[in-house]
């Protein structure tokens, strides 16, 4: 691990283009008015302006803003969570409708205090979005629910378009990077999703720059493929605060292109890899053909009615 005095300066390719337009500021205000959290903000995602302002996608973080785990890479706060808010699913769905979103990712803080890990609220959130905005595709990104595979059935009852669960890093570094999460338990969760709903695309993500080797990254690819994972994303780890893990090195964009090529050649149906890539990056492009056709049909009707996000009332 790099020492504190061995701080590595960010390279030029990690500069972010900020696009704080009316759409972005309007959505930010809407989130506060609806008392909703987004991982886009909580995890300090570098792509928030592109997704909110240009791509009509957002990642909602349900089950509160306080995680029961303290992963050493994550900026989300850790502590004792609040009571469940059963009004949250409808507020999320209401915001999706107002925003005119075409793709939504629903993630959550880890809720190890709950018997089902929050699966019931997850499923109800997906169902609420389906009722309000039938054409919007929905991806879910839950925790491992402590290996409670019965709750996985509850989770999948919402029929998400993509099931996403991140292994985050290579096997050797899992204990160092992730709190209370297990590499093999995450893989097993992804495998079981395919048993429950074989046609639902599954997806996972890793960060690089934490001290892994190229061989270990390739091994992680093989592990995911062995558990029938369809989509992989690879991004650069960025240290959110001085209290978090140091960046061991920054990968060049050419290295990400090489990793993407390897992933696709190995058999992944889709791979996003790049310095700014995060788990939800370009997620709207990763749904299967059936889900995509449903979204296209709905969005055409939505646009023909002249509906679009009206920021004048924010």
PDB file of C-alpha atoms in Angstrom:
ATOM      1  CA  UNK A   1       0.000   0.000   0.000  1.00  0.00           C
ATOM      2  CA  UNK A   2       1.207   3.469  -0.838  1.00  0.00           C
ATOM      3  CA  UNK A   3       2.211   5.603   2.148  1.00  0.00           C
ATOM      4  CA  UNK A   4       0.466   8.906   2.854  1.00  0.00           C
ATOM      5  CA  UNK A   5       3.518  10.830   1.695  1.00  0.00           C
ATOM      6  CA  UNK A   6       3.531   8.897  -1.581  1.00  0.00           C
ATOM      7  CA  UNK A   7       0.458  10.677  -2.922  1.00  0.00           C
ATOM      8  CA  UNK A   8       0.066  10.084  -6.645  1.00  0.00           C
ATOM      9  CA  UNK A   9      -1.070  13.108  -8.643  1.00  0.00           C
ATOM     10  CA  UNK A  10      -4.113  12.552 -10.850  1.00  0.00           C
ATOM     11  CA  UNK A  11      -3.248  12.377 -14.553  1.00  0.00           C
ATOM     12  CA  UNK A  12      -4.705  14.666 -17.224  1.00  0.00           C
ATOM     13  CA  UNK A  13      -7.213  12.102 -18.482  1.00  0.00           C
ATOM     14  CA  UNK A  14      -9.070  12.191 -15.168  1.00  0.00           C
ATOM     15  CA  UNK A  15     -10.262  15.765 -15.625  1.00  0.00           C
ATOM     16  CA  UNK A  16     -14.062  15.982 -15.514  1.00  0.00           C
ATOM     17  CA  UNK A  17     -16.208  18.166 -17.747  1.00  0.00           C
ATOM     18  CA  UNK A  18     -18.836  19.862 -15.588  1.00  0.00           C
ATOM     19  CA  UNK A  19     -22.254  20.530 -17.126  1.00  0.00           C
ATOM     20  CA  UNK A  20     -24.339  22.171 -14.418  1.00  0.00           C
ATOM     21  CA  UNK A  21     -27.321  23.158 -16.579  1.00  0.00           C
ATOM     22  CA  UNK A  22     -30.980  23.706 -15.644  1.00  0.00           C
ATOM     23  CA  UNK A  23     -31.753  20.023 -16.040  1.00  0.00           C
ATOM     24  CA  UNK A  24     -29.027  19.043 -13.579  1.00  0.00           C
ATOM     25  CA  UNK A  25     -29.891  21.675 -10.961  1.00  0.00           C
ATOM     26  CA  UNK A  26     -33.603  20.919 -11.359  1.00  0.00           C
ATOM     27  CA  UNK A  27     -33.065  17.216 -10.737  1.00  0.00           C
ATOM     28  CA  UNK A  28     -30.887  17.946  -7.724  1.00  0.00           C
ATOM     29  CA  UNK A  29     -33.641  20.072  -6.196  1.00  0.00           C
ATOM     30  CA  UNK A  30     -36.242  17.421  -6.981  1.00  0.00           C
ATOM     31  CA  UNK A  31     -34.213  14.816  -5.092  1.00  0.00           C
ATOM     32  CA  UNK A  32     -34.123  17.036  -2.014  1.00  0.00           C
ATOM     33  CA  UNK A  33     -37.838  17.872  -2.234  1.00  0.00           C
ATOM     34  CA  UNK A  34     -38.712  14.168  -2.448  1.00  0.00           C
ATOM     35  CA  UNK A  35     -36.282  13.316   0.372  1.00  0.00           C
ATOM     36  CA  UNK A  36     -34.463  10.846  -1.850  1.00  0.00           C
ATOM     37  CA  UNK A  37     -30.827   9.795  -1.983  1.00  0.00           C
ATOM     38  CA  UNK A  38     -28.770   9.013  -5.069  1.00  0.00           C
ATOM     39  CA  UNK A  39     -25.544   7.074  -5.167  1.00  0.00           C
ATOM     40  CA  UNK A  40     -24.551   9.554  -7.875  1.00  0.00           C
ATOM     41  CA  UNK A  41     -24.155  12.157  -5.117  1.00  0.00           C
ATOM     42  CA  UNK A  42     -23.360  10.011  -2.069  1.00  0.00           C
ATOM     43  CA  UNK A  43     -20.543   8.116  -3.808  1.00  0.00           C
ATOM     44  CA  UNK A  44     -19.305  11.268  -5.585  1.00  0.00           C
ATOM     45  CA  UNK A  45     -19.626   9.732  -9.028  1.00  0.00           C
ATOM     46  CA  UNK A  46     -17.626  11.619 -11.692  1.00  0.00           C
ATOM     47  CA  UNK A  47     -20.313  10.986 -14.335  1.00  0.00           C
ATOM     48  CA  UNK A  48     -23.236  12.604 -12.538  1.00  0.00           C
ATOM     49  CA  UNK A  49     -23.461  15.578 -14.900  1.00  0.00           C
ATOM     50  CA  UNK A  50     -23.429  13.430 -18.033  1.00  0.00           C
ATOM     51  CA  UNK A  51     -26.044  10.979 -16.735  1.00  0.00           C
ATOM     52  CA  UNK A  52     -28.425  13.545 -15.265  1.00  0.00           C
ATOM     53  CA  UNK A  53     -28.085  16.183 -17.956  1.00  0.00           C
ATOM     54  CA  UNK A  54     -27.663  14.156 -21.143  1.00  0.00           C
ATOM     55  CA  UNK A  55     -28.536  10.458 -20.818  1.00  0.00           C
ATOM     56  CA  UNK A  56     -31.791  10.627 -18.805  1.00  0.00           C
ATOM     57  CA  UNK A  57     -30.504   8.056 -16.320  1.00  0.00           C
ATOM     58  CA  UNK A  58     -30.079   8.162 -12.552  1.00  0.00           C
ATOM     59  CA  UNK A  59     -29.133   5.840  -9.718  1.00  0.00           C
ATOM     60  CA  UNK A  60     -31.410   6.022  -6.694  1.00  0.00           C
ATOM     61  CA  UNK A  61     -30.109   4.828  -3.326  1.00  0.00           C
ATOM     62  CA  UNK A  62     -32.941   3.441  -1.211  1.00  0.00           C
ATOM     63  CA  UNK A  63     -33.177   2.176   2.391  1.00  0.00           C
ATOM     64  CA  UNK A  64     -31.696   5.382   3.776  1.00  0.00           C
ATOM     65  CA  UNK A  65     -28.301   7.046   3.538  1.00  0.00           C
ATOM     66  CA  UNK A  66     -26.493   5.130   6.289  1.00  0.00           C
ATOM     67  CA  UNK A  67     -24.755   1.832   5.564  1.00  0.00           C
ATOM     68  CA  UNK A  68     -24.192  -0.928   8.130  1.00  0.00           C
ATOM     69  CA  UNK A  69     -20.834  -1.718   6.544  1.00  0.00           C
ATOM     70  CA  UNK A  70     -17.702   0.396   6.269  1.00  0.00           C
ATOM     71  CA  UNK A  71     -15.977  -0.547   3.032  1.00  0.00           C
ATOM     72  CA  UNK A  72     -12.626   1.190   2.721  1.00  0.00           C
ATOM     73  CA  UNK A  73     -13.285   2.478  -0.808  1.00  0.00           C
ATOM     74  CA  UNK A  74     -16.777   3.913  -0.333  1.00  0.00           C
ATOM     75  CA  UNK A  75     -17.833   7.470   0.560  1.00  0.00           C
ATOM     76  CA  UNK A  76     -21.312   6.525   1.845  1.00  0.00           C
ATOM     77  CA  UNK A  77     -21.540   7.093   5.600  1.00  0.00           C
ATOM     78  CA  UNK A  78     -21.576   4.181   8.041  1.00  0.00           C
ATOM     79  CA  UNK A  79     -23.629   3.835  11.188  1.00  0.00           C
ATOM     80  CA  UNK A  80     -27.002   2.732  12.568  1.00  0.00           C
ATOM     81  CA  UNK A  81     -29.714   3.081   9.893  1.00  0.00           C
ATOM     82  CA  UNK A  82     -33.146   4.618  10.390  1.00  0.00           C
ATOM     83  CA  UNK A  83     -36.490   2.808  10.297  1.00  0.00           C
ATOM     84  CA  UNK A  84     -37.685   1.573   6.915  1.00  0.00           C
ATOM     85  CA  UNK A  85     -39.561   4.158   4.881  1.00  0.00           C
ATOM     86  CA  UNK A  86     -42.327   2.353   2.998  1.00  0.00           C
ATOM     87  CA  UNK A  87     -43.304   5.571   1.247  1.00  0.00           C
ATOM     88  CA  UNK A  88     -39.918   5.628  -0.487  1.00  0.00           C
ATOM     89  CA  UNK A  89     -40.843   3.345  -3.444  1.00  0.00           C
ATOM     90  CA  UNK A  90     -43.670   5.641  -4.549  1.00  0.00           C
ATOM     91  CA  UNK A  91     -41.516   8.748  -4.155  1.00  0.00           C
ATOM     92  CA  UNK A  92     -38.839   7.167  -6.338  1.00  0.00           C
ATOM     93  CA  UNK A  93     -41.447   6.251  -8.962  1.00  0.00           C
ATOM     94  CA  UNK A  94     -42.913   9.750  -8.819  1.00  0.00           C
ATOM     95  CA  UNK A  95     -39.481  11.270  -9.428  1.00  0.00           C
ATOM     96  CA  UNK A  96     -38.777   8.895 -12.322  1.00  0.00           C
ATOM     97  CA  UNK A  97     -42.026  10.036 -13.969  1.00  0.00           C
ATOM     98  CA  UNK A  98     -41.370  13.731 -13.400  1.00  0.00           C
ATOM     99  CA  UNK A  99     -37.805  13.420 -14.693  1.00  0.00           C
ATOM    100  CA  UNK A 100     -38.848  11.473 -17.785  1.00  0.00           C
ATOM    101  CA  UNK A 101     -36.102   8.925 -17.182  1.00  0.00           C
ATOM    102  CA  UNK A 102     -35.543   6.138 -19.692  1.00  0.00           C
ATOM    103  CA  UNK A 103     -33.372   3.965 -17.430  1.00  0.00           C
ATOM    104  CA  UNK A 104     -33.118   3.779 -13.652  1.00  0.00           C
ATOM    105  CA  UNK A 105     -30.656   2.017 -11.416  1.00  0.00           C
ATOM    106  CA  UNK A 106     -31.925   1.247  -7.911  1.00  0.00           C
ATOM    107  CA  UNK A 107     -29.201   0.526  -5.391  1.00  0.00           C
ATOM    108  CA  UNK A 108     -29.124   0.676  -1.612  1.00  0.00           C
ATOM    109  CA  UNK A 109     -26.929   0.906   1.415  1.00  0.00           C
ATOM    110  CA  UNK A 110     -26.175  -2.487   2.966  1.00  0.00           C
ATOM    111  CA  UNK A 111     -28.828  -3.189   5.604  1.00  0.00           C
ATOM    112  CA  UNK A 112     -27.423  -6.081   7.596  1.00  0.00           C
ATOM    113  CA  UNK A 113     -29.875  -5.133  10.365  1.00  0.00           C
ATOM    114  CA  UNK A 114     -32.808  -6.352   8.262  1.00  0.00           C
ATOM    115  CA  UNK A 115     -33.717 -10.030   7.975  1.00  0.00           C
ATOM    116  CA  UNK A 116     -34.201  -9.755   4.203  1.00  0.00           C
ATOM    117  CA  UNK A 117     -31.480  -7.168   3.626  1.00  0.00           C
ATOM    118  CA  UNK A 118     -34.131  -4.800   2.266  1.00  0.00           C
ATOM    119  CA  UNK A 119     -35.300  -7.138  -0.526  1.00  0.00           C
ATOM    120  CA  UNK A 120     -38.998  -6.363  -0.012  1.00  0.00           C
ATOM    121  CA  UNK A 121     -38.478  -2.601  -0.378  1.00  0.00           C
ATOM    122  CA  UNK A 122     -36.292  -3.209  -3.444  1.00  0.00           C
ATOM    123  CA  UNK A 123     -39.014  -5.270  -5.115  1.00  0.00           C
ATOM    124  CA  UNK A 124     -41.732  -2.743  -4.274  1.00  0.00           C
ATOM    125  CA  UNK A 125     -39.618   0.097  -5.690  1.00  0.00           C
ATOM    126  CA  UNK A 126     -39.235  -1.721  -9.021  1.00  0.00           C
ATOM    127  CA  UNK A 127     -42.982  -2.474  -9.120  1.00  0.00           C
ATOM    128  CA  UNK A 128     -43.852   1.147  -8.324  1.00  0.00           C
ATOM    129  CA  UNK A 129     -41.654   2.383 -11.194  1.00  0.00           C
ATOM    130  CA  UNK A 130     -43.287  -0.156 -13.539  1.00  0.00           C
ATOM    131  CA  UNK A 131     -46.765   1.111 -12.590  1.00  0.00           C
ATOM    132  CA  UNK A 132     -45.901   4.772 -13.089  1.00  0.00           C
ATOM    133  CA  UNK A 133     -43.477   4.586 -16.039  1.00  0.00           C
ATOM    134  CA  UNK A 134     -43.992   1.232 -17.807  1.00  0.00           C
ATOM    135  CA  UNK A 135     -41.352   1.868 -20.462  1.00  0.00           C
ATOM    136  CA  UNK A 136     -38.539   2.811 -18.120  1.00  0.00           C
ATOM    137  CA  UNK A 137     -36.008   0.003 -17.794  1.00  0.00           C
ATOM    138  CA  UNK A 138     -34.889  -0.809 -14.267  1.00  0.00           C
ATOM    139  CA  UNK A 139     -31.590  -2.187 -13.013  1.00  0.00           C
ATOM    140  CA  UNK A 140     -31.119  -3.233  -9.400  1.00  0.00           C
ATOM    141  CA  UNK A 141     -27.822  -3.191  -7.519  1.00  0.00           C
ATOM    142  CA  UNK A 142     -28.283  -4.813  -4.091  1.00  0.00           C
ATOM    143  CA  UNK A 143     -25.812  -5.929  -1.453  1.00  0.00           C
ATOM    144  CA  UNK A 144     -25.124  -9.639  -0.972  1.00  0.00           C
ATOM    145  CA  UNK A 145     -27.863  -9.739   1.736  1.00  0.00           C
ATOM    146  CA  UNK A 146     -25.442 -11.797   3.857  1.00  0.00           C
ATOM    147  CA  UNK A 147     -25.993 -14.758   1.563  1.00  0.00           C
ATOM    148  CA  UNK A 148     -29.747 -14.967   2.237  1.00  0.00           C
ATOM    149  CA  UNK A 149     -30.716 -16.574  -1.042  1.00  0.00           C
ATOM    150  CA  UNK A 150     -34.386 -16.951  -0.057  1.00  0.00           C
ATOM    151  CA  UNK A 151     -34.656 -13.159  -0.051  1.00  0.00           C
ATOM    152  CA  UNK A 152     -33.187 -13.205  -3.546  1.00  0.00           C
ATOM    153  CA  UNK A 153     -36.505 -14.656  -4.758  1.00  0.00           C
ATOM    154  CA  UNK A 154     -38.315 -11.678  -3.187  1.00  0.00           C
ATOM    155  CA  UNK A 155     -35.881  -9.341  -4.887  1.00  0.00           C
ATOM    156  CA  UNK A 156     -36.404 -10.914  -8.302  1.00  0.00           C
ATOM    157  CA  UNK A 157     -40.215 -10.813  -7.988  1.00  0.00           C
ATOM    158  CA  UNK A 158     -39.945  -7.215  -9.176  1.00  0.00           C
ATOM    159  CA  UNK A 159     -38.622  -8.525 -12.521  1.00  0.00           C
ATOM    160  CA  UNK A 160     -35.721  -6.090 -12.982  1.00  0.00           C
ATOM    161  CA  UNK A 161     -34.272  -5.644 -16.481  1.00  0.00           C
ATOM    162  CA  UNK A 162     -30.705  -6.056 -15.174  1.00  0.00           C
ATOM    163  CA  UNK A 163     -29.409  -7.575 -11.946  1.00  0.00           C
ATOM    164  CA  UNK A 164     -26.144  -5.982 -10.855  1.00  0.00           C
ATOM    165  CA  UNK A 165     -23.957  -6.978  -7.944  1.00  0.00           C
ATOM    166  CA  UNK A 166     -20.352  -5.855  -7.751  1.00  0.00           C
ATOM    167  CA  UNK A 167     -17.414  -7.979  -6.684  1.00  0.00           C
ATOM    168  CA  UNK A 168     -15.557  -4.603  -6.528  1.00  0.00           C
ATOM    169  CA  UNK A 169     -12.018  -6.002  -6.632  1.00  0.00           C
ATOM    170  CA  UNK A 170      -9.981  -9.147  -7.229  1.00  0.00           C
ATOM    171  CA  UNK A 171     -10.107 -12.124  -4.879  1.00  0.00           C
ATOM    172  CA  UNK A 172      -6.815 -11.378  -3.055  1.00  0.00           C
ATOM    173  CA  UNK A 173      -7.813  -7.816  -2.150  1.00  0.00           C
ATOM    174  CA  UNK A 174     -11.431  -8.456  -1.147  1.00  0.00           C
ATOM    175  CA  UNK A 175     -10.828  -8.618   2.595  1.00  0.00           C
ATOM    176  CA  UNK A 176      -8.811  -5.399   2.489  1.00  0.00           C
ATOM    177  CA  UNK A 177     -11.281  -3.469   0.323  1.00  0.00           C
ATOM    178  CA  UNK A 178     -14.765  -4.728   1.259  1.00  0.00           C
ATOM    179  CA  UNK A 179     -16.236  -4.866   4.760  1.00  0.00           C
ATOM    180  CA  UNK A 180     -17.927  -8.173   5.649  1.00  0.00           C
ATOM    181  CA  UNK A 181     -18.372  -9.039   1.970  1.00  0.00           C
ATOM    182  CA  UNK A 182     -17.024 -12.274   0.534  1.00  0.00           C
ATOM    183  CA  UNK A 183     -15.759 -12.812  -2.991  1.00  0.00           C
ATOM    184  CA  UNK A 184     -17.297 -16.263  -3.419  1.00  0.00           C
ATOM    185  CA  UNK A 185     -20.581 -15.238  -1.792  1.00  0.00           C
ATOM    186  CA  UNK A 186     -20.952 -12.462  -4.356  1.00  0.00           C
ATOM    187  CA  UNK A 187     -20.275 -14.887  -7.185  1.00  0.00           C
ATOM    188  CA  UNK A 188     -22.824 -17.345  -5.791  1.00  0.00           C
ATOM    189  CA  UNK A 189     -25.445 -14.586  -5.590  1.00  0.00           C
ATOM    190  CA  UNK A 190     -24.929 -13.803  -9.282  1.00  0.00           C
ATOM    191  CA  UNK A 191     -25.140 -17.477 -10.219  1.00  0.00           C
ATOM    192  CA  UNK A 192     -28.410 -17.972  -8.346  1.00  0.00           C
ATOM    193  CA  UNK A 193     -30.029 -15.027 -10.119  1.00  0.00           C
ATOM    194  CA  UNK A 194     -29.550 -16.888 -13.390  1.00  0.00           C
ATOM    195  CA  UNK A 195     -31.210 -19.961 -11.868  1.00  0.00           C
ATOM    196  CA  UNK A 196     -34.258 -17.914 -10.855  1.00  0.00           C
ATOM    197  CA  UNK A 197     -34.541 -15.834 -14.046  1.00  0.00           C
ATOM    198  CA  UNK A 198     -32.252 -17.169 -16.797  1.00  0.00           C
ATOM    199  CA  UNK A 199     -33.136 -14.372 -19.244  1.00  0.00           C
ATOM    200  CA  UNK A 200     -32.276 -11.504 -16.897  1.00  0.00           C
ATOM    201  CA  UNK A 201     -28.840 -10.052 -17.739  1.00  0.00           C
ATOM    202  CA  UNK A 202     -26.441 -10.109 -14.805  1.00  0.00           C
ATOM    203  CA  UNK A 203     -23.647  -7.644 -14.301  1.00  0.00           C
ATOM    204  CA  UNK A 204     -20.678  -6.980 -12.044  1.00  0.00           C
ATOM    205  CA  UNK A 205     -17.945  -4.400 -11.660  1.00  0.00           C
ATOM    206  CA  UNK A 206     -14.401  -4.056 -10.400  1.00  0.00           C
ATOM    207  CA  UNK A 207     -12.207  -1.073  -9.586  1.00  0.00           C
ATOM    208  CA  UNK A 208      -8.546  -1.023 -10.553  1.00  0.00           C
ATOM    209  CA  UNK A 209      -5.692   0.887  -9.000  1.00  0.00           C
ATOM    210  CA  UNK A 210      -5.808  -0.845  -5.620  1.00  0.00           C
ATOM    211  CA  UNK A 211      -2.715  -2.994  -6.114  1.00  0.00           C
ATOM    212  CA  UNK A 212      -4.123  -5.819  -8.239  1.00  0.00           C
ATOM    213  CA  UNK A 213      -2.195  -7.414 -11.105  1.00  0.00           C
ATOM    214  CA  UNK A 214      -3.364  -7.859 -14.678  1.00  0.00           C
ATOM    215  CA  UNK A 215      -3.407 -11.611 -14.131  1.00  0.00           C
ATOM    216  CA  UNK A 216      -5.743 -11.168 -11.157  1.00  0.00           C
ATOM    217  CA  UNK A 217      -8.084  -8.998 -13.224  1.00  0.00           C
ATOM    218  CA  UNK A 218      -8.235 -11.681 -15.898  1.00  0.00           C
ATOM    219  CA  UNK A 219      -8.882 -14.275 -13.191  1.00  0.00           C
ATOM    220  CA  UNK A 220     -11.806 -12.166 -11.935  1.00  0.00           C
ATOM    221  CA  UNK A 221     -13.188 -12.097 -15.490  1.00  0.00           C
ATOM    222  CA  UNK A 222     -12.987 -15.890 -15.640  1.00  0.00           C
ATOM    223  CA  UNK A 223     -14.708 -16.202 -12.252  1.00  0.00           C
ATOM    224  CA  UNK A 224     -17.595 -13.981 -13.367  1.00  0.00           C
ATOM    225  CA  UNK A 225     -18.030 -15.846 -16.642  1.00  0.00           C
ATOM    226  CA  UNK A 226     -18.001 -19.170 -14.777  1.00  0.00           C
ATOM    227  CA  UNK A 227     -21.013 -17.838 -12.839  1.00  0.00           C
ATOM    228  CA  UNK A 228     -22.859 -16.811 -16.025  1.00  0.00           C
ATOM    229  CA  UNK A 229     -22.366 -13.053 -15.681  1.00  0.00           C
ATOM    230  CA  UNK A 230     -23.184 -11.235 -18.935  1.00  0.00           C
ATOM    231  CA  UNK A 231     -21.886  -7.689 -18.392  1.00  0.00           C
ATOM    232  CA  UNK A 232     -18.733  -6.346 -16.784  1.00  0.00           C
ATOM    233  CA  UNK A 233     -17.607  -2.816 -16.023  1.00  0.00           C
ATOM    234  CA  UNK A 234     -14.048  -1.795 -15.092  1.00  0.00           C
ATOM    235  CA  UNK A 235     -13.184   1.620 -13.707  1.00  0.00           C
ATOM    236  CA  UNK A 236     -10.431   3.519 -11.950  1.00  0.00           C
ATOM    237  CA  UNK A 237     -10.579   3.647  -8.157  1.00  0.00           C
ATOM    238  CA  UNK A 238     -10.529   7.235  -6.900  1.00  0.00           C
ATOM    239  CA  UNK A 239      -9.858   7.905  -3.229  1.00  0.00           C
ATOM    240  CA  UNK A 240     -12.926   9.779  -1.879  1.00  0.00           C
ATOM    241  CA  UNK A 241     -11.227  11.086   1.312  1.00  0.00           C
ATOM    242  CA  UNK A 242      -7.882  10.769   3.082  1.00  0.00           C
ATOM    243  CA  UNK A 243      -9.471   8.182   5.396  1.00  0.00           C
ATOM    244  CA  UNK A 244     -10.034   5.778   2.523  1.00  0.00           C
ATOM    245  CA  UNK A 245      -7.639   3.449   0.729  1.00  0.00           C
ATOM    246  CA  UNK A 246      -4.880   5.127  -1.236  1.00  0.00           C
ATOM    247  CA  UNK A 247      -4.687   4.831  -4.997  1.00  0.00           C
ATOM    248  CA  UNK A 248      -1.777   2.551  -5.827  1.00  0.00           C
ATOM    249  CA  UNK A 249      -1.642   3.642  -9.463  1.00  0.00           C
ATOM    250  CA  UNK A 250      -3.696   5.201 -12.252  1.00  0.00           C
ATOM    251  CA  UNK A 251      -4.360   3.095 -15.329  1.00  0.00           C
ATOM    252  CA  UNK A 252      -3.947   4.731 -18.736  1.00  0.00           C
ATOM    253  CA  UNK A 253      -6.988   4.788 -21.067  1.00  0.00           C
ATOM    254  CA  UNK A 254      -5.113   2.439 -23.409  1.00  0.00           C
ATOM    255  CA  UNK A 255      -4.892  -0.122 -20.606  1.00  0.00           C
ATOM    256  CA  UNK A 256      -8.640   0.068 -20.114  1.00  0.00           C
ATOM    257  CA  UNK A 257      -9.151  -0.494 -23.832  1.00  0.00           C
ATOM    258  CA  UNK A 258      -6.971  -3.586 -23.601  1.00  0.00           C
ATOM    259  CA  UNK A 259      -8.965  -4.913 -20.635  1.00  0.00           C
ATOM    260  CA  UNK A 260     -12.230  -4.280 -22.490  1.00  0.00           C
ATOM    261  CA  UNK A 261     -10.918  -6.185 -25.504  1.00  0.00           C
ATOM    262  CA  UNK A 262      -9.901  -9.121 -23.303  1.00  0.00           C
ATOM    263  CA  UNK A 263     -13.322  -9.165 -21.597  1.00  0.00           C
ATOM    264  CA  UNK A 264     -15.228  -9.193 -24.888  1.00  0.00           C
ATOM    265  CA  UNK A 265     -12.954 -11.836 -26.396  1.00  0.00           C
ATOM    266  CA  UNK A 266     -13.529 -14.003 -23.345  1.00  0.00           C
ATOM    267  CA  UNK A 267     -17.268 -13.900 -23.870  1.00  0.00           C
ATOM    268  CA  UNK A 268     -18.901 -11.007 -22.001  1.00  0.00           C
ATOM    269  CA  UNK A 269     -21.888  -9.669 -23.938  1.00  0.00           C
ATOM    270  CA  UNK A 270     -21.037  -6.097 -22.964  1.00  0.00           C
ATOM    271  CA  UNK A 271     -18.103  -4.410 -21.264  1.00  0.00           C
ATOM    272  CA  UNK A 272     -17.521  -0.799 -20.274  1.00  0.00           C
ATOM    273  CA  UNK A 273     -13.951   0.013 -19.251  1.00  0.00           C
ATOM    274  CA  UNK A 274     -12.350   3.394 -18.678  1.00  0.00           C
ATOM    275  CA  UNK A 275     -10.967   5.759 -16.044  1.00  0.00           C
ATOM    276  CA  UNK A 276     -14.395   7.306 -15.339  1.00  0.00           C
ATOM    277  CA  UNK A 277     -16.461   4.158 -15.752  1.00  0.00           C
ATOM    278  CA  UNK A 278     -18.622   3.227 -12.785  1.00  0.00           C
ATOM    279  CA  UNK A 279     -21.026   0.357 -12.291  1.00  0.00           C
ATOM    280  CA  UNK A 280     -23.999   2.285 -13.699  1.00  0.00           C
ATOM    281  CA  UNK A 281     -22.121   3.980 -16.536  1.00  0.00           C
ATOM    282  CA  UNK A 282     -24.086   3.783 -19.811  1.00  0.00           C
ATOM    283  CA  UNK A 283     -26.370   1.287 -18.083  1.00  0.00           C
ATOM    284  CA  UNK A 284     -29.205   2.206 -20.443  1.00  0.00           C
ATOM    285  CA  UNK A 285     -27.294   0.507 -23.277  1.00  0.00           C
ATOM    286  CA  UNK A 286     -26.954  -2.802 -21.454  1.00  0.00           C
ATOM    287  CA  UNK A 287     -30.550  -4.069 -21.251  1.00  0.00           C
ATOM    288  CA  UNK A 288     -31.579  -7.045 -23.367  1.00  0.00           C
ATOM    289  CA  UNK A 289     -33.524  -6.622 -26.613  1.00  0.00           C
ATOM    290  CA  UNK A 290     -36.954  -7.280 -25.064  1.00  0.00           C
ATOM    291  CA  UNK A 291     -36.486  -4.606 -22.412  1.00  0.00           C
ATOM    292  CA  UNK A 292     -35.035  -2.168 -24.947  1.00  0.00           C
ATOM    293  CA  UNK A 293     -38.024  -2.575 -27.274  1.00  0.00           C
ATOM    294  CA  UNK A 294     -40.454  -1.935 -24.424  1.00  0.00           C
ATOM    295  CA  UNK A 295     -38.592   1.233 -23.534  1.00  0.00           C
ATOM    296  CA  UNK A 296     -38.418   2.474 -27.143  1.00  0.00           C
ATOM    297  CA  UNK A 297     -42.157   1.919 -27.644  1.00  0.00           C
ATOM    298  CA  UNK A 298     -43.036   3.768 -24.463  1.00  0.00           C
ATOM    299  CA  UNK A 299     -40.605   6.641 -24.939  1.00  0.00           C
ATOM    300  CA  UNK A 300     -41.931   7.278 -28.456  1.00  0.00           C
ATOM    301  CA  UNK A 301     -45.428   7.631 -27.036  1.00  0.00           C
ATOM    302  CA  UNK A 302     -44.110   9.782 -24.211  1.00  0.00           C
ATOM    303  CA  UNK A 303     -42.332  12.144 -26.605  1.00  0.00           C
ATOM    304  CA  UNK A 304     -45.277  12.262 -29.049  1.00  0.00           C
ATOM    305  CA  UNK A 305     -47.361  13.731 -26.231  1.00  0.00           C
ATOM    306  CA  UNK A 306     -44.819  16.511 -25.932  1.00  0.00           C
ATOM    307  CA  UNK A 307     -43.776  15.418 -22.438  1.00  0.00           C
ATOM    308  CA  UNK A 308     -40.341  16.323 -21.191  1.00  0.00           C
ATOM    309  CA  UNK A 309     -38.764  17.420 -17.976  1.00  0.00           C
ATOM    310  CA  UNK A 310     -40.070  20.881 -17.068  1.00  0.00           C
ATOM    311  CA  UNK A 311     -37.538  22.523 -14.803  1.00  0.00           C
ATOM    312  CA  UNK A 312     -39.477  25.795 -14.537  1.00  0.00           C
ATOM    313  CA  UNK A 313     -41.396  24.530 -11.516  1.00  0.00           C
ATOM    314  CA  UNK A 314     -38.320  23.454  -9.563  1.00  0.00           C
TER     315      UNK A 314
END
